[in-house]
Amino acid sequence: MQTANGKIVSLEGVAKSFGAVRALAGVDLAVGAGECLGRVGHNGAGKSTLMHALAGTLVPDEGKIVASGEDRTASYNVTLAHQLGIRCVFQELSLCPNLTVAENARIFHPNLKGWGWRRRAGSMIIGKLDEIFPGHGIADDDVVGDLSIGKRQMVEIARAFTVTDEPLHLVILDEPTSSLDSVTAGQLLNFVRKLVTENRSCILISHLLGEILDYCDRVVVMRDGEVVAERPAGDFDRDSLVAAMGDVTDEQKIEAHERIEKKRGEMPVVIRARPQTSDGAQELVAHKGEIVGLAGLAGHGQTRMLLQIYAAAAKRTTDTEVDGPVALVAGDRQTDGIFHLWSIGENVNVRSLRNMVRGLLIEPAREDALANEWKDRIKIKTPNMANNILSLSGGNQQKALFARALGSDAEIVLMDDPMRGVDVGTKLEVYDLIRQEAEGGRTFLWYTTEMDELSNCDHIYVFRNGRIVAELSRNELTEEKVLQSSFEEAAAS
Amino acid sequence: MNGGLAATLKKLGEKPWIWSYVGTILVWLATVSFTMGQGGASIITAALSFATFTVIVGIGQMFVITAGPGNVDLSIPATIALSGAICMKVMDGSNAMLPVGMLIALGTGLAVGTFNYMLIRVLRIPPIIATLSASFLILSTAIAYGRGLKIKPPPLLAEFTTMKVMGVPLLAVFIVGFAVLASIVLNRTLYGRSVLAIGQNMRAAWLAGINVERTRYATYTLSAVLAGFCGLLLAGFSGGASLDMGSEYLLASIAVVVIGGTSVAGGKSNIPGIWGASLFMFLLVTMLNTFGASAGIRLIMTGLIIVAVITIAGGDKPQR
Amino acid sequence: MRNYLLSPKFLRSALPGASLVILLMAIFYTQPRAMSYFGLNLMLQYTVPIALATIAQMFILTVNDLDLSIGPFVGLTACIGATLLNTDPVFGVLALLACIAVYAGLGALIHWRNLPSIVVTLGMSFVWLGVAVLILPTPGGTAPAWIKAVMGFKPTLQLFGYNVIPPFPIIAAAVIAVVVHIGLMRSSYGVVLRGAGGNPRAIARAGWSMLKIKVTMFALAGLFGVLAGLSLIGLTSAADAHIADRYTLYSIAGVILGGGEFVGGRVSPTGAVIGAMTLTLAGSFLIFLRISPDWQVGAQGAILILVLALRALINWREAR
């Protein structure tokens, strides 16, 4: 491994909070020239927040940013980061869908102007695409909105590596392979290694521990907004890395096994659904009282499947049958879940209002009763359910969303990776509650990106590219099997 | 005792609607002090009479705006004109036809609301453009239908809309009652809660089991129906329908909603504020008239106050 | 090839031009005499101000805002042009520059407070109208001779007894389209301006100032609004505060007819000019068809709805 000869950028004691949620709790991090730094941690460990601080898109509450030997904390912003040669590929796409590939390259480079800029931008971005992803099939005048998600990701990555007059020292890649197939992912990772030999640096954030272990020089493990381990990649193996991330798998499994084994098929089928992207593909079946897991890499059609089932509950379609009222627990609380102007109580009750109407009016007494019942049952930490929902921490907001679904008349509960950014204690409480409710005859469909959560499920479907590619019963469940199916080559194509 | 009063005042100060009433009182005081106290009471009576119509359409507009960013009904003036024209022609000054006239006001509203919503839902036209282009069709219909229309309203309607009890317009009393009713609908019914939820986050509302489309349809229809009734009452009040009698309510309906403390970002409404803002808007014009300001100055002041209020109130706040 | 011609992408881009051609053919069919140099000149003479106003609206729509005040603003600049600019050119130019500065300021205000543009511009429409009424209380004034000379420009070159140079409105429209196309679609900063409509966060993350972008776009809108007002009085010779009230609808309709979208920075200057031309011709066509003036406004609303319906149909086919 090449040793760092001079630091490109270092963070000292950087902290950041969003309301009651502490995303970063004083983090130190230094990146040297010519190294590939891997960063791992569970959802909500603060990886992305740290990256935004480095990219200059987010101002930390406290701490110091030192770049090229100078304290830049006061003036640090996106423009300065670019001038210092620090680039970032964000998880959510930062391309303008209404512009062409070449025009998007222009956005990134303020100095790309004057006569013939379009031709120069085009050849620059296509040249870089050719270098990283040979055989990409993208033209410089393609409108980005018309490209597939994978190609957009390739454009975005290639763009981060293009150089005009500003230097390029460090590129931060946040889950860069999430929308790439395994061939292009390999192309990218090999390119990163080549870059490192040219004395440039890279930070790789990934859920895929294999990528981290195989391609990084140094690994930083984050947990609850802090750096908990920092070692050369060679000193880690998969197990020690998982252990450092603070997995709760062991105790989890013991509890989960206590669950009475139900024979699949004894109970009536309540959901039968086929992914709409493919015809003749495998369908998903859930029986009453079952906890069904939807596994696979993030964004491979699991959420779409849940929404398809959710929509079918109101309006039946040919490829989806749902028997019984449905409720959904959102994972993306801000966009899909909470009503930010409302109290905790109103947020819990909204799904059940129909049952609280007497005559034409909603009964306040019934509203209070339901809210307070669930305050106790799911242990929402608040003095008063009439307080605004945003007064709660992220984990407790999520509990309120669970209370909304569980307190309703729904017999089927869909969960869209609901444990994102939730602390371990809360998770364990909610797991218990889900198992109790399943005993009581409720059916759960649980999309999760966290391997240990799958051990709570009776039956698991693995998704890839919008299709179901594997079906596992709980006895067959191993991390290997899930990962293998998630990554399997599309053999035919 | 003093502490209690201070606390009460502080609590009142936190209500967004209080400022429209404070503004109303200040403007009234300025007017009355200019006239040396003359006509102070009659100004209030006039303000109550005229504000009533703004309140009616303002409440409809408020429900629409509460349904979230981008939702606004620009077809209110045209609907007022159309409803007024048809009602007057059908009733033809006969008291006996009054119930039919009311049904027509209702029917016009239902038709306009359904048409607006169809444009929004089926053709996926943004509400602003949908209601705007619909308003041109509606206005043309009103012009073609009501050309040269000079029909007096039924005497009963004219009497009802202009009747005063001890200086208080009877219609205003009714509309205060209606505002209370609207407030109950907003806070205590399934429909009201649905509107508030959709206004905060349409996707979250759908995922929380709310029937988003039905609620939006009801909201646009409600606004159009209220505009229809406003057309009927306004024609009764001013002794007949005219084609431009609705035109001032385009800005007014939006202005009273915004000034009254309803959030333009959606999800937060304020009904008392609509009354306060309607009185304020009327008294402001009265004050400028009293001061001898020209039409130009009146227009400029009206516009600037709306821009100022929305600037102070601010738009959508960032989520975190 | 056939597949390409039936693809939604091609159909969408062909829609504006096709609408124009179909309308022209319909006009020539009903009124063959219109197919002459002077016929075209007459039918198209208002293209220039409408196209300029449409381009102004397009700048605002590019950054996901909407300007409901462009009509009264054009009216105001027409009033300034017919009064101050004629009597005191220096002062007149300063007044017009001040108008543009206010527009730029509105862009800054809307960005700074994150305000809904429709409420702000609706308020401003009253301000513009008020100022216009103050400047020119009754219709009148005189347009400066040089503007009239520019707008009355009739280049002629006869070959084989035919005018080979197209009428001035067509030349002017082409010049407007080309200039704005180069500025917004081809220049390197134009890309940033459009990107700000497509993904404002990405633009901000790349280090561009969204404030500067909004100010630029609103200032450009102001500039083209001024040009629209001046070109309008070049045709009418006199002005009136209400001379351009309908331009708000025209400008929105023009952008939409030209294939522009309400959000997402997808606009087309060429399309917008074609859209403006289509609208102008539609007015003439309705007259040729002897459609009662009552329905003129409504017909324009209907055309707008029709085009949006066609587009919804194309998009729906694409989604399947």
Tab-separated table of C-alpha atoms in Angstrom, chain C:
chain	number	residue	atom	x	y	z
C	1	MET	CA	-37.884	6.242	-40.538
C	2	ARG	CA	-41.583	5.628	-40.227
C	3	ASN	CA	-41.087	4.640	-36.629
C	4	TYR	CA	-39.210	7.832	-35.967
C	5	LEU	CA	-41.974	9.914	-37.513
C	6	LEU	CA	-44.499	8.281	-35.212
C	7	SER	CA	-42.334	8.446	-32.098
C	8	PRO	CA	-43.668	10.591	-29.248
C	9	LYS	CA	-40.437	12.587	-29.237
C	10	PHE	CA	-40.846	13.621	-32.862
C	11	LEU	CA	-44.589	14.235	-32.555
C	12	ARG	CA	-44.026	16.508	-29.590
C	13	SER	CA	-41.403	18.556	-31.407
C	14	ALA	CA	-43.494	18.713	-34.575
C	15	LEU	CA	-46.679	19.824	-32.838
C	16	PRO	CA	-45.991	23.615	-32.782
C	17	GLY	CA	-44.968	23.834	-36.431
C	18	ALA	CA	-47.803	21.572	-37.533
C	19	SER	CA	-50.386	23.674	-35.684
C	20	LEU	CA	-49.108	26.775	-37.462
C	21	VAL	CA	-49.174	25.163	-40.899
C	22	ILE	CA	-52.658	23.710	-40.416
C	23	LEU	CA	-53.957	27.080	-39.267
C	24	LEU	CA	-52.362	28.850	-42.240
C	25	MET	CA	-53.914	26.370	-44.651
C	26	ALA	CA	-57.291	26.807	-43.001
C	27	ILE	CA	-56.978	30.573	-43.371
C	28	PHE	CA	-55.965	30.407	-47.016
C	29	TYR	CA	-58.827	28.017	-47.666
C	30	THR	CA	-61.487	30.215	-46.107
C	31	GLN	CA	-59.973	33.483	-47.294
C	32	PRO	CA	-57.791	33.029	-50.399
C	33	ARG	CA	-57.143	36.755	-50.580
C	34	ALA	CA	-55.135	36.497	-47.379
C	35	MET	CA	-52.478	34.672	-49.380
C	36	SER	CA	-50.707	37.884	-50.398
C	37	TYR	CA	-47.899	40.071	-49.162
C	38	PHE	CA	-50.261	42.601	-47.639
C	39	GLY	CA	-52.636	39.979	-46.362
C	40	LEU	CA	-49.864	38.255	-44.447
C	41	ASN	CA	-48.464	41.553	-43.262
C	42	LEU	CA	-51.855	42.556	-41.903
C	43	MET	CA	-52.638	39.248	-40.254
C	44	LEU	CA	-49.224	38.921	-38.690
C	45	GLN	CA	-48.477	42.491	-37.689
C	46	TYR	CA	-49.109	41.877	-33.985
C	47	THR	CA	-46.764	38.901	-34.015
C	48	VAL	CA	-43.817	41.032	-32.959
C	49	PRO	CA	-45.122	42.356	-29.620
C	50	ILE	CA	-46.791	39.046	-28.782
C	51	ALA	CA	-43.642	37.089	-29.605
C	52	LEU	CA	-41.554	39.410	-27.442
C	53	ALA	CA	-43.972	39.067	-24.525
C	54	THR	CA	-43.998	35.288	-25.028
C	55	ILE	CA	-40.209	35.195	-24.891
C	56	ALA	CA	-40.357	37.235	-21.672
C	57	GLN	CA	-42.753	34.700	-20.155
C	58	MET	CA	-40.531	31.884	-21.411
C	59	PHE	CA	-37.561	33.207	-19.440
C	60	ILE	CA	-39.653	33.118	-16.274
C	61	LEU	CA	-41.041	29.639	-16.998
C	62	THR	CA	-37.499	28.357	-17.612
C	63	VAL	CA	-36.725	28.767	-13.917
C	64	ASN	CA	-40.054	27.202	-12.862
C	65	ASP	CA	-41.835	30.460	-12.071
C	66	LEU	CA	-44.870	32.043	-13.706
C	67	ASP	CA	-45.435	35.709	-14.461
C	68	LEU	CA	-49.052	36.847	-14.177
C	69	SER	CA	-48.054	40.502	-14.517
C	70	ILE	CA	-46.484	40.541	-17.970
C	71	GLY	CA	-49.643	41.916	-19.627
C	72	PRO	CA	-49.995	44.993	-17.398
C	73	PHE	CA	-46.219	45.398	-17.538
C	74	VAL	CA	-46.260	45.555	-21.331
C	75	GLY	CA	-49.118	48.036	-20.973
C	76	LEU	CA	-47.035	50.195	-18.644
C	77	THR	CA	-44.000	50.225	-20.921
C	78	ALA	CA	-46.289	51.083	-23.823
C	79	CYS	CA	-47.581	54.055	-21.807
C	80	ILE	CA	-44.056	55.160	-20.958
C	81	GLY	CA	-43.071	54.775	-24.599
C	82	ALA	CA	-45.991	56.866	-25.805
C	83	THR	CA	-45.451	59.650	-23.276
C	84	LEU	CA	-42.100	60.074	-21.536
C	85	LEU	CA	-39.980	58.480	-24.229
C	86	ASN	CA	-41.498	60.811	-26.801
C	87	THR	CA	-41.363	64.037	-24.824
C	88	ASP	CA	-38.178	63.489	-22.839
C	89	PRO	CA	-36.154	60.608	-24.317
C	90	VAL	CA	-33.467	60.550	-21.603
C	91	PHE	CA	-35.999	60.395	-18.820
C	92	GLY	CA	-38.037	57.880	-20.786
C	93	VAL	CA	-35.077	55.546	-21.215
C	94	LEU	CA	-34.262	55.855	-17.522
C	95	ALA	CA	-37.869	54.998	-16.627
C	96	LEU	CA	-37.741	51.894	-18.834
C	97	LEU	CA	-34.430	50.853	-17.294
C	98	ALA	CA	-35.986	51.297	-13.852
C	99	CYS	CA	-38.808	48.949	-14.900
C	100	ILE	CA	-36.250	46.300	-15.860
C	101	ALA	CA	-34.448	46.836	-12.558
C	102	VAL	CA	-37.691	46.276	-10.621
C	103	TYR	CA	-38.194	43.035	-12.538
C	104	ALA	CA	-34.696	41.901	-11.633
C	105	GLY	CA	-35.443	42.837	-8.028
C	106	LEU	CA	-38.580	40.677	-8.089
C	107	GLY	CA	-36.437	37.734	-9.166
C	108	ALA	CA	-34.139	38.366	-6.226
C	109	LEU	CA	-37.075	38.721	-3.816
C	110	ILE	CA	-38.731	35.523	-5.012
C	111	HIS	CA	-35.482	33.616	-4.636
C	112	TRP	CA	-34.501	35.165	-1.312
C	113	ARG	CA	-37.821	34.540	0.458
C	114	ASN	CA	-38.685	31.441	-1.570
C	115	LEU	CA	-41.998	33.045	-2.548
C	116	PRO	CA	-44.671	31.691	-4.876
C	117	SER	CA	-44.199	33.721	-8.030
C	118	ILE	CA	-47.893	33.794	-8.906
C	119	VAL	CA	-48.857	35.723	-5.770
C	120	VAL	CA	-45.986	38.172	-6.157
C	121	THR	CA	-46.621	38.802	-9.837
C	122	LEU	CA	-50.377	39.006	-9.306
C	123	GLY	CA	-49.714	41.751	-6.761
C	124	MET	CA	-47.264	43.437	-9.111
C	125	SER	CA	-49.803	43.400	-11.938
C	126	PHE	CA	-51.797	45.928	-9.907
C	127	VAL	CA	-48.728	48.018	-9.304
C	128	TRP	CA	-47.881	48.136	-13.024
C	129	LEU	CA	-51.463	48.986	-13.883
C	130	GLY	CA	-51.559	51.689	-11.212
C	131	VAL	CA	-48.362	53.322	-12.459
C	132	ALA	CA	-49.626	53.140	-16.034
C	133	VAL	CA	-52.886	54.833	-15.027
C	134	LEU	CA	-50.916	57.567	-13.265
C	135	ILE	CA	-48.760	58.170	-16.345
C	136	LEU	CA	-51.577	57.990	-18.852
C	137	PRO	CA	-54.993	58.332	-17.184
C	138	THR	CA	-56.867	58.244	-20.506
C	139	PRO	CA	-55.935	56.489	-23.744
C	140	GLY	CA	-53.649	58.610	-25.839
C	141	GLY	CA	-50.024	59.657	-26.184
C	142	THR	CA	-47.897	59.410	-29.263
C	143	ALA	CA	-45.336	56.810	-30.129
C	144	PRO	CA	-41.883	58.147	-31.030
C	145	ALA	CA	-41.501	58.424	-34.785
C	146	TRP	CA	-38.477	56.113	-34.935
C	147	ILE	CA	-40.386	53.235	-33.356
C	148	LYS	CA	-43.190	53.692	-35.854
C	149	ALA	CA	-40.609	53.760	-38.626
C	150	VAL	CA	-39.043	50.499	-37.420
C	151	MET	CA	-42.362	48.735	-37.063
C	152	GLY	CA	-43.596	50.036	-40.425
C	153	PHE	CA	-40.486	48.840	-42.230
C	154	LYS	CA	-41.459	47.200	-45.531
C	155	PRO	CA	-38.474	45.905	-47.416
C	156	THR	CA	-39.469	45.046	-50.952
C	157	LEU	CA	-37.626	43.355	-53.721
C	158	GLN	CA	-39.630	42.178	-56.684
C	159	LEU	CA	-38.556	39.272	-58.792
C	160	PHE	CA	-40.857	38.084	-61.582
C	161	GLY	CA	-43.587	40.236	-60.098
C	162	TYR	CA	-43.455	38.629	-56.664
C	163	ASN	CA	-42.178	40.049	-53.387
C	164	VAL	CA	-39.294	37.775	-52.526
C	165	ILE	CA	-38.609	39.365	-49.165
C	166	PRO	CA	-41.126	38.128	-46.584
C	167	PRO	CA	-43.200	40.680	-44.670
C	168	PHE	CA	-41.482	42.471	-41.805
C	169	PRO	CA	-43.271	40.612	-38.958
C	170	ILE	CA	-41.924	37.323	-40.283
C	171	ILE	CA	-38.381	38.670	-40.551
C	172	ALA	CA	-38.595	40.209	-37.084
C	173	ALA	CA	-39.985	37.003	-35.586
C	174	ALA	CA	-37.154	35.016	-37.157
C	175	VAL	CA	-34.573	37.448	-35.787
C	176	ILE	CA	-36.089	37.223	-32.275
C	177	ALA	CA	-36.112	33.428	-32.441
C	178	VAL	CA	-32.504	33.207	-33.643
C	179	VAL	CA	-31.140	35.712	-31.126
C	180	VAL	CA	-32.845	34.097	-28.147
C	181	HIS	CA	-31.995	30.622	-29.414
C	182	ILE	CA	-28.308	31.500	-29.542
C	183	GLY	CA	-28.436	33.177	-26.135
C	184	LEU	CA	-30.414	30.573	-24.240
C	185	MET	CA	-29.912	27.327	-26.129
C	186	ARG	CA	-26.399	27.616	-27.556
C	187	SER	CA	-24.390	29.894	-25.281
C	188	SER	CA	-22.486	28.432	-22.363
C	189	TYR	CA	-24.281	30.513	-19.714
C	190	GLY	CA	-27.636	29.775	-21.329
C	191	VAL	CA	-27.015	26.136	-20.448
C	192	VAL	CA	-26.664	27.069	-16.795
C	193	LEU	CA	-29.851	29.130	-16.949
C	194	ARG	CA	-31.810	26.203	-18.365
C	195	GLY	CA	-30.168	23.769	-15.983
C	196	ALA	CA	-31.507	25.891	-13.126
C	197	GLY	CA	-34.993	24.889	-14.246
C	198	GLY	CA	-34.092	21.223	-14.650
C	199	ASN	CA	-32.336	20.594	-11.364
C	200	PRO	CA	-31.738	23.706	-9.247
C	201	ARG	CA	-29.981	21.744	-6.530
C	202	ALA	CA	-27.453	20.321	-8.951
C	203	ILE	CA	-26.747	23.800	-10.291
C	204	ALA	CA	-26.222	25.139	-6.776
C	205	ARG	CA	-23.996	22.180	-5.944
C	206	ALA	CA	-21.851	22.855	-8.966
C	207	GLY	CA	-21.154	26.244	-7.419
C	208	TRP	CA	-23.453	28.503	-9.459
C	209	SER	CA	-25.415	31.258	-7.764
C	210	MET	CA	-29.152	30.603	-8.038
C	211	LEU	CA	-29.763	34.215	-6.990
C	212	LYS	CA	-27.772	35.487	-9.950
C	213	ILE	CA	-29.615	33.109	-12.264
C	214	LYS	CA	-33.065	34.237	-11.088
C	215	VAL	CA	-32.099	37.887	-11.299
C	216	THR	CA	-30.753	37.355	-14.826
C	217	MET	CA	-33.905	35.602	-15.974
C	218	PHE	CA	-36.266	38.168	-14.482
C	219	ALA	CA	-34.174	41.030	-15.870
C	220	LEU	CA	-34.295	39.428	-19.324
C	221	ALA	CA	-38.049	39.042	-18.956
C	222	GLY	CA	-38.259	42.729	-18.055
C	223	LEU	CA	-36.149	43.672	-21.074
C	224	PHE	CA	-38.316	41.701	-23.470
C	225	GLY	CA	-41.432	43.086	-21.789
C	226	VAL	CA	-40.147	46.584	-22.513
C	227	LEU	CA	-39.422	45.661	-26.122
C	228	ALA	CA	-42.919	44.214	-26.423
C	229	GLY	CA	-44.467	47.431	-25.124
C	230	LEU	CA	-42.429	49.602	-27.489
C	231	SER	CA	-43.129	47.459	-30.529
C	232	LEU	CA	-46.818	47.492	-29.645
C	233	ILE	CA	-47.068	51.305	-29.710
C	234	GLY	CA	-45.098	51.255	-32.936
C	235	LEU	CA	-48.160	49.565	-34.422
C	236	THR	CA	-50.925	51.370	-32.558
C	237	SER	CA	-49.262	54.832	-32.407
C	238	ALA	CA	-51.023	55.516	-29.117
C	239	ALA	CA	-51.211	53.737	-25.787
C	240	ASP	CA	-53.576	52.887	-22.987
C	241	ALA	CA	-52.938	51.374	-19.565
C	242	HIS	CA	-55.099	48.389	-20.478
C	243	ILE	CA	-53.682	47.994	-23.980
C	244	ALA	CA	-51.928	44.700	-23.237
C	245	ASP	CA	-54.006	43.107	-20.459
C	246	ARG	CA	-54.548	40.005	-22.573
C	247	TYR	CA	-50.832	39.538	-23.111
C	248	THR	CA	-50.563	37.565	-19.877
C	249	LEU	CA	-52.677	34.809	-21.396
C	250	TYR	CA	-51.087	35.200	-24.837
C	251	SER	CA	-47.599	34.833	-23.421
C	252	ILE	CA	-48.377	31.725	-21.383
C	253	ALA	CA	-50.302	30.177	-24.255
C	254	GLY	CA	-47.516	31.035	-26.703
C	255	VAL	CA	-44.870	29.243	-24.659
C	256	ILE	CA	-47.092	26.207	-24.195
C	257	LEU	CA	-48.157	26.089	-27.844
C	258	GLY	CA	-44.487	26.254	-28.712
C	259	GLY	CA	-43.771	23.060	-26.823
C	260	GLY	CA	-42.508	24.558	-23.563
C	261	GLU	CA	-43.236	22.848	-20.264
C	262	PHE	CA	-44.377	24.531	-17.056
C	263	VAL	CA	-41.567	23.046	-15.003
C	264	GLY	CA	-38.232	21.448	-15.613
C	265	GLY	CA	-36.533	24.059	-17.801
C	266	ARG	CA	-37.767	22.476	-21.025
C	267	VAL	CA	-38.424	25.459	-23.260
C	268	SER	CA	-37.914	26.346	-26.888
C	269	PRO	CA	-37.466	29.941	-28.110
C	270	THR	CA	-38.204	28.963	-31.699
C	271	GLY	CA	-41.305	27.139	-30.541
C	272	ALA	CA	-42.377	30.112	-28.441
C	273	VAL	CA	-42.155	32.443	-31.444
C	274	ILE	CA	-44.077	29.949	-33.581
C	275	GLY	CA	-46.629	29.701	-30.758
C	276	ALA	CA	-47.002	33.479	-30.691
C	277	MET	CA	-47.484	33.491	-34.454
C	278	THR	CA	-50.113	30.763	-34.200
C	279	LEU	CA	-52.012	32.777	-31.602
C	280	THR	CA	-51.926	35.905	-33.733
C	281	LEU	CA	-53.197	34.005	-36.744
C	282	ALA	CA	-55.861	32.301	-34.648
C	283	GLY	CA	-57.238	35.757	-33.874
C	284	SER	CA	-57.442	36.587	-37.594
C	285	PHE	CA	-58.896	33.185	-38.408
C	286	LEU	CA	-61.706	33.643	-35.904
C	287	ILE	CA	-62.527	36.946	-37.567
C	288	PHE	CA	-62.522	35.321	-41.015
C	289	LEU	CA	-64.858	32.643	-39.738
C	290	ARG	CA	-67.096	35.473	-38.519
C	291	ILE	CA	-67.083	34.070	-35.036
C	292	SER	CA	-68.712	36.591	-32.769
C	293	PRO	CA	-66.194	38.668	-30.819
C	294	ASP	CA	-67.871	37.331	-27.667
C	295	TRP	CA	-66.207	33.997	-28.277
C	296	GLN	CA	-62.765	35.269	-29.227
C	297	VAL	CA	-61.326	34.964	-25.725
C	298	GLY	CA	-62.991	31.637	-25.188
C	299	ALA	CA	-61.726	30.307	-28.501
C	300	GLN	CA	-58.191	31.142	-27.498
C	301	GLY	CA	-58.682	29.330	-24.204
C	302	ALA	CA	-60.074	26.383	-26.156
C	303	ILE	CA	-57.072	26.309	-28.513
C	304	LEU	CA	-54.766	26.218	-25.502
C	305	ILE	CA	-56.707	23.361	-23.948
C	306	LEU	CA	-56.774	21.525	-27.273
C	307	VAL	CA	-53.003	21.682	-27.712
C	308	LEU	CA	-52.437	20.583	-24.116
C	309	ALA	CA	-54.864	17.727	-24.693
C	310	LEU	CA	-52.927	16.657	-27.788
C	311	ARG	CA	-49.719	16.733	-25.819
C	312	ALA	CA	-51.270	14.756	-22.979
C	313	LEU	CA	-52.331	12.198	-25.588
C	314	ILE	CA	-48.794	11.909	-26.964
C	315	ASN	CA	-47.359	11.554	-23.471
C	316	TRP	CA	-49.975	8.992	-22.575
C	317	ARG	CA	-49.079	6.953	-25.639
C	318	GLU	CA	-45.443	7.173	-24.661
C	319	ALA	CA	-46.111	5.995	-21.129
C	320	ARG	CA	-47.842	2.874	-22.384
